[in-house]
Coordinates of C-alpha atoms and ligand atoms in Angstrom, one line a residue:
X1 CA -61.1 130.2 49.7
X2 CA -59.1 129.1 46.8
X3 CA -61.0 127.2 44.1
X4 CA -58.6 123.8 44.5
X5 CA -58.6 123.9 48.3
X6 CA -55.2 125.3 48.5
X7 CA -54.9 126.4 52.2
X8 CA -51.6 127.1 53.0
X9 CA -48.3 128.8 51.6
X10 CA -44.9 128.9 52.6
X11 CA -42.6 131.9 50.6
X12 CA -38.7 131.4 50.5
X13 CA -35.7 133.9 48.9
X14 CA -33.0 132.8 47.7
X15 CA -29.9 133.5 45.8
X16 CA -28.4 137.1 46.5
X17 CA -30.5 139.7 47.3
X18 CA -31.9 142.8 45.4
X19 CA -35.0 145.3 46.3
X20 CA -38.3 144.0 45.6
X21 CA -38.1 141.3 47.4
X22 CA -40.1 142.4 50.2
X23 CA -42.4 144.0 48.2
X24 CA -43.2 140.2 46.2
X25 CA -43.5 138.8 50.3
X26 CA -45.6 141.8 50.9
X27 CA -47.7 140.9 47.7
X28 CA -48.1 137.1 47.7
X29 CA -49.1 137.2 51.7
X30 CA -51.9 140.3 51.4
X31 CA -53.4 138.6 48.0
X32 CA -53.1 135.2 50.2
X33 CA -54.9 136.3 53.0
X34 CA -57.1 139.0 51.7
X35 CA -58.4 137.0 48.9
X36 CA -58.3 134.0 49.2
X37 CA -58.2 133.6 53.4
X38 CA -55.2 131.6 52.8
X39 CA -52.4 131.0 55.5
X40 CA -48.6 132.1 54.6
X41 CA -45.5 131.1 56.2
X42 CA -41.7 132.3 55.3
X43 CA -38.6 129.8 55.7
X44 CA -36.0 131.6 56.5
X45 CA -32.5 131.9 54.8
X46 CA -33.8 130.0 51.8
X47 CA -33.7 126.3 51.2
X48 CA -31.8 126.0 54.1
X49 CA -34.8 127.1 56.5
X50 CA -36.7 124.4 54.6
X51 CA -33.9 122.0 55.4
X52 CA -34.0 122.9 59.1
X53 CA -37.8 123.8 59.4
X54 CA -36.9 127.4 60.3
X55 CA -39.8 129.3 59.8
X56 CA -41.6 132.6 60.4
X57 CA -45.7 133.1 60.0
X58 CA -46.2 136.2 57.5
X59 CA -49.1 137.7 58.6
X60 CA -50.5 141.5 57.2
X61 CA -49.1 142.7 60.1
X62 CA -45.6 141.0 59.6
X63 CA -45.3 142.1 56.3
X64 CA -46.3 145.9 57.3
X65 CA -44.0 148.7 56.2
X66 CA -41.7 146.3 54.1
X67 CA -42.8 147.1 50.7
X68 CA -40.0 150.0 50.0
X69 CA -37.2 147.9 51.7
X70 CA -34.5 146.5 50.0
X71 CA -33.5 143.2 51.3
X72 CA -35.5 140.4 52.4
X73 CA -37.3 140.4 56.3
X74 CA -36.7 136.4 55.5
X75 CA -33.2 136.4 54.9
X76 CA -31.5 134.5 51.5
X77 CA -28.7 132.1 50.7
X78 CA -27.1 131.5 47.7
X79 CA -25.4 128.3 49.0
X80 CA -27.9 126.1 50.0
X81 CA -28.9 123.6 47.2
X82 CA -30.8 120.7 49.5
X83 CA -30.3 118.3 46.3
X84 CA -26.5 118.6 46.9
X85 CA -26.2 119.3 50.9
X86 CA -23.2 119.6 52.9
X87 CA -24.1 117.4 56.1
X88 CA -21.6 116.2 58.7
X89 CA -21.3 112.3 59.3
X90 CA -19.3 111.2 61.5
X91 CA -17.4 114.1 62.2
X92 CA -16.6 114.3 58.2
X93 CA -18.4 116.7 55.6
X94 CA -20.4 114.7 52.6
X95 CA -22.6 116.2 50.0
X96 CA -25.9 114.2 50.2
X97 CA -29.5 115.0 48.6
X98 CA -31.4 116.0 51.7
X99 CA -34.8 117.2 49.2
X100 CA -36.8 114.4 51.1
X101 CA -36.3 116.2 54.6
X102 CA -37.6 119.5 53.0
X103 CA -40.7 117.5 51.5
X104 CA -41.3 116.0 54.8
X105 CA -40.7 119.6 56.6
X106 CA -43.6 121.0 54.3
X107 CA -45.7 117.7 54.9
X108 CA -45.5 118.4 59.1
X109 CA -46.6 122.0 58.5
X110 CA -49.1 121.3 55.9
X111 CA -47.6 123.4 53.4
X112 CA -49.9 122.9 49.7
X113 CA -47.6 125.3 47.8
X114 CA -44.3 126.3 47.8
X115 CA -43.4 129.9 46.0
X116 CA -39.8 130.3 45.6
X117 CA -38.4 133.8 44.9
X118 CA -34.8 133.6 43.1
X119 CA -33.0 133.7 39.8
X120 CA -31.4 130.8 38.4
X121 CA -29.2 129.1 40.8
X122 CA -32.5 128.7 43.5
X123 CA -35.2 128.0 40.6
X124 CA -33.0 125.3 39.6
X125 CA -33.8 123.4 42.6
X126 CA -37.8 124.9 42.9
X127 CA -37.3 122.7 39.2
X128 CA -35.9 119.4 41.0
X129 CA -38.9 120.0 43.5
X130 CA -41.4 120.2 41.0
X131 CA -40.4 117.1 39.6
X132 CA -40.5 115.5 42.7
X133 CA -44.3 116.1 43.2
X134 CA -43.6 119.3 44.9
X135 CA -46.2 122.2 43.8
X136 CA -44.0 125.1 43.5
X137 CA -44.6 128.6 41.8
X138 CA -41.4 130.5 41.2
X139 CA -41.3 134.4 40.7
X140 CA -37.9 135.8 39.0
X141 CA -35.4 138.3 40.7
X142 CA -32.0 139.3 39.9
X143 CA -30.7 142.3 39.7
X144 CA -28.9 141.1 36.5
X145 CA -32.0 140.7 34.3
X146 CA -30.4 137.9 32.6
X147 CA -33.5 135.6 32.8
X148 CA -34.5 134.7 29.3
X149 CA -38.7 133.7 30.0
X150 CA -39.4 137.3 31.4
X151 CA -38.5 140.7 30.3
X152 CA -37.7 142.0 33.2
X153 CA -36.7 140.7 36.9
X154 CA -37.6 142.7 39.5
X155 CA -34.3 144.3 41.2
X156 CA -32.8 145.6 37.6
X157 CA -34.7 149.0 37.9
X158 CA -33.1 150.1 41.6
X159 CA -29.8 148.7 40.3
X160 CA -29.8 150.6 37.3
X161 CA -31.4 153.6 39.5
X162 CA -28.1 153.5 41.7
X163 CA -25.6 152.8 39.1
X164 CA -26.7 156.3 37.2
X165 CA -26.8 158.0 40.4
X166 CA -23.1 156.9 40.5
X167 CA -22.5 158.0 37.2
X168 CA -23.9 161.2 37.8
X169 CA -21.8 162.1 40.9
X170 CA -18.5 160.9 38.6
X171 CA -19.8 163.3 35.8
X172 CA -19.2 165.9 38.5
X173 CA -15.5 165.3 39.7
X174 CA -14.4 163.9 36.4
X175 CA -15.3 167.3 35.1
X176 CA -13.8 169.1 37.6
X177 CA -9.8 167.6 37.8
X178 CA -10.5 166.3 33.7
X179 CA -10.0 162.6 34.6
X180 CA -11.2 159.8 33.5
X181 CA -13.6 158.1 35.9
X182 CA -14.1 154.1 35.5
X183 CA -17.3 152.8 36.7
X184 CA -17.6 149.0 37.7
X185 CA -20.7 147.7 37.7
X186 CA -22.3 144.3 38.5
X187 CA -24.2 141.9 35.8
X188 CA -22.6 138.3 36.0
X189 CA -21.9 137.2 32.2
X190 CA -24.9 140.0 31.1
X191 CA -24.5 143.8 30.1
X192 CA -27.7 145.0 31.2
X193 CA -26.6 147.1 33.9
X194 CA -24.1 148.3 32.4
X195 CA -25.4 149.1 28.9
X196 CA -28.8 150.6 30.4
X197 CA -26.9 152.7 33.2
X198 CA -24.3 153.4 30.5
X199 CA -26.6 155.4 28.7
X200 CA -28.8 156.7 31.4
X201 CA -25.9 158.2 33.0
X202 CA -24.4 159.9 30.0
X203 CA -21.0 157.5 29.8
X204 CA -18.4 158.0 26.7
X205 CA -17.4 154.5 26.5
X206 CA -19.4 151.2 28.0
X207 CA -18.1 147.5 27.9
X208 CA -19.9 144.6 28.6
X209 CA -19.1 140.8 28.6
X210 CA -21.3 140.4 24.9
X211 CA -19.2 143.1 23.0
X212 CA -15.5 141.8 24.0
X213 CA -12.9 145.5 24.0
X214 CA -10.0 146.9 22.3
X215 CA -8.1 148.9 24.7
X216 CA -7.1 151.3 21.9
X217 CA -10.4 151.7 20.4
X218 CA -11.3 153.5 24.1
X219 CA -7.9 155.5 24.1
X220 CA -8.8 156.8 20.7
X221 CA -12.4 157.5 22.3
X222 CA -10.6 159.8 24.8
X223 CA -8.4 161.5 22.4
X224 CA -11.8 162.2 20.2
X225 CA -13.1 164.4 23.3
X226 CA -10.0 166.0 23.5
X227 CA -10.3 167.4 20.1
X228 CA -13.7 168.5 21.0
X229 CA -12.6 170.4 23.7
X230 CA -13.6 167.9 26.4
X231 CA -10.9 167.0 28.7
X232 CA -13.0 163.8 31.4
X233 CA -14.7 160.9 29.7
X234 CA -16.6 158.3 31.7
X235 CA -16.3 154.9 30.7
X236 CA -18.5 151.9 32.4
X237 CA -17.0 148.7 32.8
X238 CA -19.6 145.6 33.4
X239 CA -17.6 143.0 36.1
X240 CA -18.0 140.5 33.1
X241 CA -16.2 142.6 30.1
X242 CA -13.1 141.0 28.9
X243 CA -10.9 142.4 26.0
X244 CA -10.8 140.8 23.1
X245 CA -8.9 137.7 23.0
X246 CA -8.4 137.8 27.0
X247 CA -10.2 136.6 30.0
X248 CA -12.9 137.9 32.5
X249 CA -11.7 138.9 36.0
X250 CA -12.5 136.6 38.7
X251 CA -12.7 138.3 42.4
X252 CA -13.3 134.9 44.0
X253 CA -14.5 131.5 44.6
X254 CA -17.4 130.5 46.4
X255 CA -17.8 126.8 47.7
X256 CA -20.8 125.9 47.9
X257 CA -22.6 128.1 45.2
X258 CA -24.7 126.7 42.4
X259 CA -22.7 129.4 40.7
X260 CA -19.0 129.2 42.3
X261 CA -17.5 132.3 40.2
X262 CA -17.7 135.7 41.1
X263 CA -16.6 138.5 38.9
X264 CA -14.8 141.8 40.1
X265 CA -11.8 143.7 39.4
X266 CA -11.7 144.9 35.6
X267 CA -12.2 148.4 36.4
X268 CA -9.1 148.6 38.5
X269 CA -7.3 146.0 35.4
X270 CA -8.4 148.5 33.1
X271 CA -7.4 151.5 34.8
X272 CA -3.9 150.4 35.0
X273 CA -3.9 149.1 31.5
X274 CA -5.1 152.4 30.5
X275 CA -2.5 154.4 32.8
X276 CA 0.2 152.8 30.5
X277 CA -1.5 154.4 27.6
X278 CA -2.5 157.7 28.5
X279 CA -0.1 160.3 30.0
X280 CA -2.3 163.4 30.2
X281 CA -5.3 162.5 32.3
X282 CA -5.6 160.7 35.2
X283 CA -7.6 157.7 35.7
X284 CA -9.5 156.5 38.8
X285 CA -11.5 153.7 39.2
X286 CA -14.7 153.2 41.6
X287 CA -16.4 149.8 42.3
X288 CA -20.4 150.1 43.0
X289 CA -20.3 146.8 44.5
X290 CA -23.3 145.3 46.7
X291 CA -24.4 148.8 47.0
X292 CA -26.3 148.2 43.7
X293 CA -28.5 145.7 45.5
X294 CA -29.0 147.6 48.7
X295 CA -31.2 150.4 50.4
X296 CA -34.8 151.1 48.1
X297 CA -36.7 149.8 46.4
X298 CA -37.7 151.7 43.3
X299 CA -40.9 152.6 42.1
X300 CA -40.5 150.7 39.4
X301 CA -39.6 147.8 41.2
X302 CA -42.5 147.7 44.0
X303 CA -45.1 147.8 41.3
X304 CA -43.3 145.1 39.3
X305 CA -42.6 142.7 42.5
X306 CA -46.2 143.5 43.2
X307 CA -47.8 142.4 40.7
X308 CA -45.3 139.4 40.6
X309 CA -46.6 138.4 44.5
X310 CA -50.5 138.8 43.6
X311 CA -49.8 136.7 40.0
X312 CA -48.1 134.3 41.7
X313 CA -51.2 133.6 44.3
X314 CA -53.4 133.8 40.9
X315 CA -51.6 130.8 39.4
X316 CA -51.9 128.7 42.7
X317 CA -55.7 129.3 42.2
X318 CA -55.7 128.3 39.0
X319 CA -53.1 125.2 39.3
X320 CA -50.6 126.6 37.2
X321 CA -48.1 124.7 39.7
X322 CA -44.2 124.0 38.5
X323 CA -44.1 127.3 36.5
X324 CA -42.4 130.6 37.2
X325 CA -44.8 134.1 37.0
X326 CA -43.5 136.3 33.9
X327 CA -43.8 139.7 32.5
X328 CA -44.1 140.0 28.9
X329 CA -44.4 143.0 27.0
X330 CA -46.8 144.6 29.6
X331 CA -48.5 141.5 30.4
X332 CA -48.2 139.1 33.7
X333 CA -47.5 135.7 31.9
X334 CA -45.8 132.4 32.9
X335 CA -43.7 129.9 31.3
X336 CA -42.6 126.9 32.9
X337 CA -39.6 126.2 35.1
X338 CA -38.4 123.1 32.9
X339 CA -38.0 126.2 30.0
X340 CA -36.8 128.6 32.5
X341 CA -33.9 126.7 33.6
X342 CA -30.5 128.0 32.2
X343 CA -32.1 130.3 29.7
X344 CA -29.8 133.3 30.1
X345 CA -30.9 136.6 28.6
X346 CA -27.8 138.5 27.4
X347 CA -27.9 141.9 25.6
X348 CA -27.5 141.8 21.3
X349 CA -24.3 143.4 20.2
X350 CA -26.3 144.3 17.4
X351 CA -29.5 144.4 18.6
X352 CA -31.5 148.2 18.9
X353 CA -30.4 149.6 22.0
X354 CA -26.8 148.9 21.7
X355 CA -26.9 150.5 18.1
X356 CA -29.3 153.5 19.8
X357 CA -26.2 153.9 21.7
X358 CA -23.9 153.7 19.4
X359 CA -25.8 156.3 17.7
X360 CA -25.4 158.8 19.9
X361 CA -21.5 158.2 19.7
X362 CA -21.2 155.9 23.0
X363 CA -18.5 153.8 21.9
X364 CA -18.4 150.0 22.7
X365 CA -14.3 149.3 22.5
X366 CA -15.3 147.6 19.4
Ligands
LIG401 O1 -26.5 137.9 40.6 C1 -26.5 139.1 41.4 C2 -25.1 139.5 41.7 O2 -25.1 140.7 42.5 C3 -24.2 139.7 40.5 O3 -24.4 140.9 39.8 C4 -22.8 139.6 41.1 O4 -21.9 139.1 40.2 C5 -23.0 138.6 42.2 O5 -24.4 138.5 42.5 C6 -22.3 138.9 43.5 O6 -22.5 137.8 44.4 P1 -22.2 137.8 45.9 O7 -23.4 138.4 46.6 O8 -21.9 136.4 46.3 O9 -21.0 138.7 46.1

């Protein structure tokens, strides 16, 4: 039993996926039941299963076998923002705030808490229902890592893990035909993956959206290896790196989406820019794409979303409703959602681990 009566939970995801998310379902509903005998439901396909009461019980026996899975066994949206709803009336489409039917959904069920697993876009609206009386507990994921109140979202590690098992495999056949391999990775308007899986994976040149490029500072990069006898370089291109002066790529527009703009198509831009400047090698671009939020979850990962999912259950014991569970340093903590909102983490262009890498001769295009 939970010391303030609590009784029942519902979970939703939202946002894009990334691994881990499973493993925080897995957490919150085994602390739930095991612990505190508490019941746990999942709406499915995120605020919108709330809209429609579209639900699923999680059960230990439903949440069996998930904790290594990426994905999420409830399904997400990253469209869905009930405070700004796309309803039909009469046969035309109107944006209304439908919050109240998702209050009265969680009334019918009996629902005392609502944890709501997303980055910023969803725990903008677990915010709105907080301050409508809600009790909501939110638990940060991205794969970006470009939440500000935690040091870490769960999701980064098995991105980073895939992105410098890409960069491996490029080492190889860049090596091989002496080309210059371009790595795209993802990241919104934040370097980390691209900085962290820069340096994991051995890359010459790394360009991210904080440390805006000079084209000839990487051409002068390549003609450095040359001199020293190597003939491939790998450079790694975050989807939000612009040159300097210029302008991100946008891939497309997404109606609907608390955040409409999504990035894509530098490495290819760059490739061709690059082409134009050097004769002697050639260039080839690959685009990791959703694959960086797909298959595993890493080790790394399942122990962070773990202890995410059990903290999370902790601070519904102990009333710390409206606020999202954090790590810091190597401590669970939490910080609430009205400071959490908005609060992007991006990476330092001068800050320690880019000048570590710059130490080691990665250069920035700077
Ligand atoms: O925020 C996670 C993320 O994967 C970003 O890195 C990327 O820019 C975006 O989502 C892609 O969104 P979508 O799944 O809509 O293609």
């Amino acid at each position: 039993m939970m010391k303030n009566g609590v009784k029942k939970i519902a979970l939703l995801t939202g946002g894009g996926d990334c691994p881990g998310l499973n493993a925080v379902i897995r957490a919150v509903t085994r602390t739930a039941i095991l612990k505190y005998d508490v019941e746990v439901i999942g709406y499915k396909f995120g605020y919108k299963g709330l809209y429609n009461n579209d639900f699923m019980p999680l059960t230990l026996k439903t949440v069996s076998g998930i904790q290594h899975m990426g994905g999420t066994i409830l399904y997400s949206s990253n469209k869905d923002n009930l405070f700004d709803y796309t309803v039909e009336e009469d046969g035309v489409e109107v944006k209304k705030d439908v919050s109240d039917v998702a209050v009265e959904n969680m009334k019918k069920e009996n629902i005392d808490v609502l944890v709501v697993i997303g980055g910023d876009g969803t725990l903008t609206s677990a915010r709105d229902f907080a301050r409508k009386g809600v009790k909501v507990i939110g638990v940060p994921k991205t794969i970006d890592n470009d939440l500000a109140s935690t040091d870490v979202t769960f999701g980064f590690n098995s991105a980073l893990n895939v992105a410098v098992d890409a960069l491996d495999r490029l080492h190889t056949t860049a090596a091989s035909h002496h080309r210059i391999m371009l790595l795209e990775v993802m990241g919104r308007n934040a370097g980390w993956i691209g900085l962290e899986s820069g340096i994991a994976g051995s890359a010459d040149v790394i360009l991210i959206p904080e440390i805006p490029y000079d084209i000839n500072k990487i051409v002068d990069k390549v003609r450095e290896r040359e001199e020293e006898g190597k003939l491939f370089s790998i450079i790694v291109v975050a989807e939000g790196a612009k040159p300097l002066g210029g302008n991100v790529v946008v891939n497309k527009v997404v109606k609907d989406s608390p955040d409409p703009i999504r990035l894509g198509g530098i490495g290819n831009k760059l490739a061709y820019d690059l082409e134009q400047l050097i004769k002697n090698h050639e260039i080839r671009c690959t685009v990791l794409g959703h694959i960086q939020r797909g298959g595993m979850t890493s080790t790394f990962d399942r122990i962070l979303s773990t202890r995410y999912g059990v903290e999370a259950v902790e601070m519904i014991n102990n009333n710390k409703f409206g606020n999202m569970v954090c790590l810091t340093g190597r401590k669970m903590s939490y910080e609430h959602l009205e400071n959490v909102i908005g609060a992007t983490k991006v990476v330092n262009p001068n800050g320690e681990i880019v000048e570590a890498a710059k130490a080691i001769g990665i250069c920035f295009g700077d």
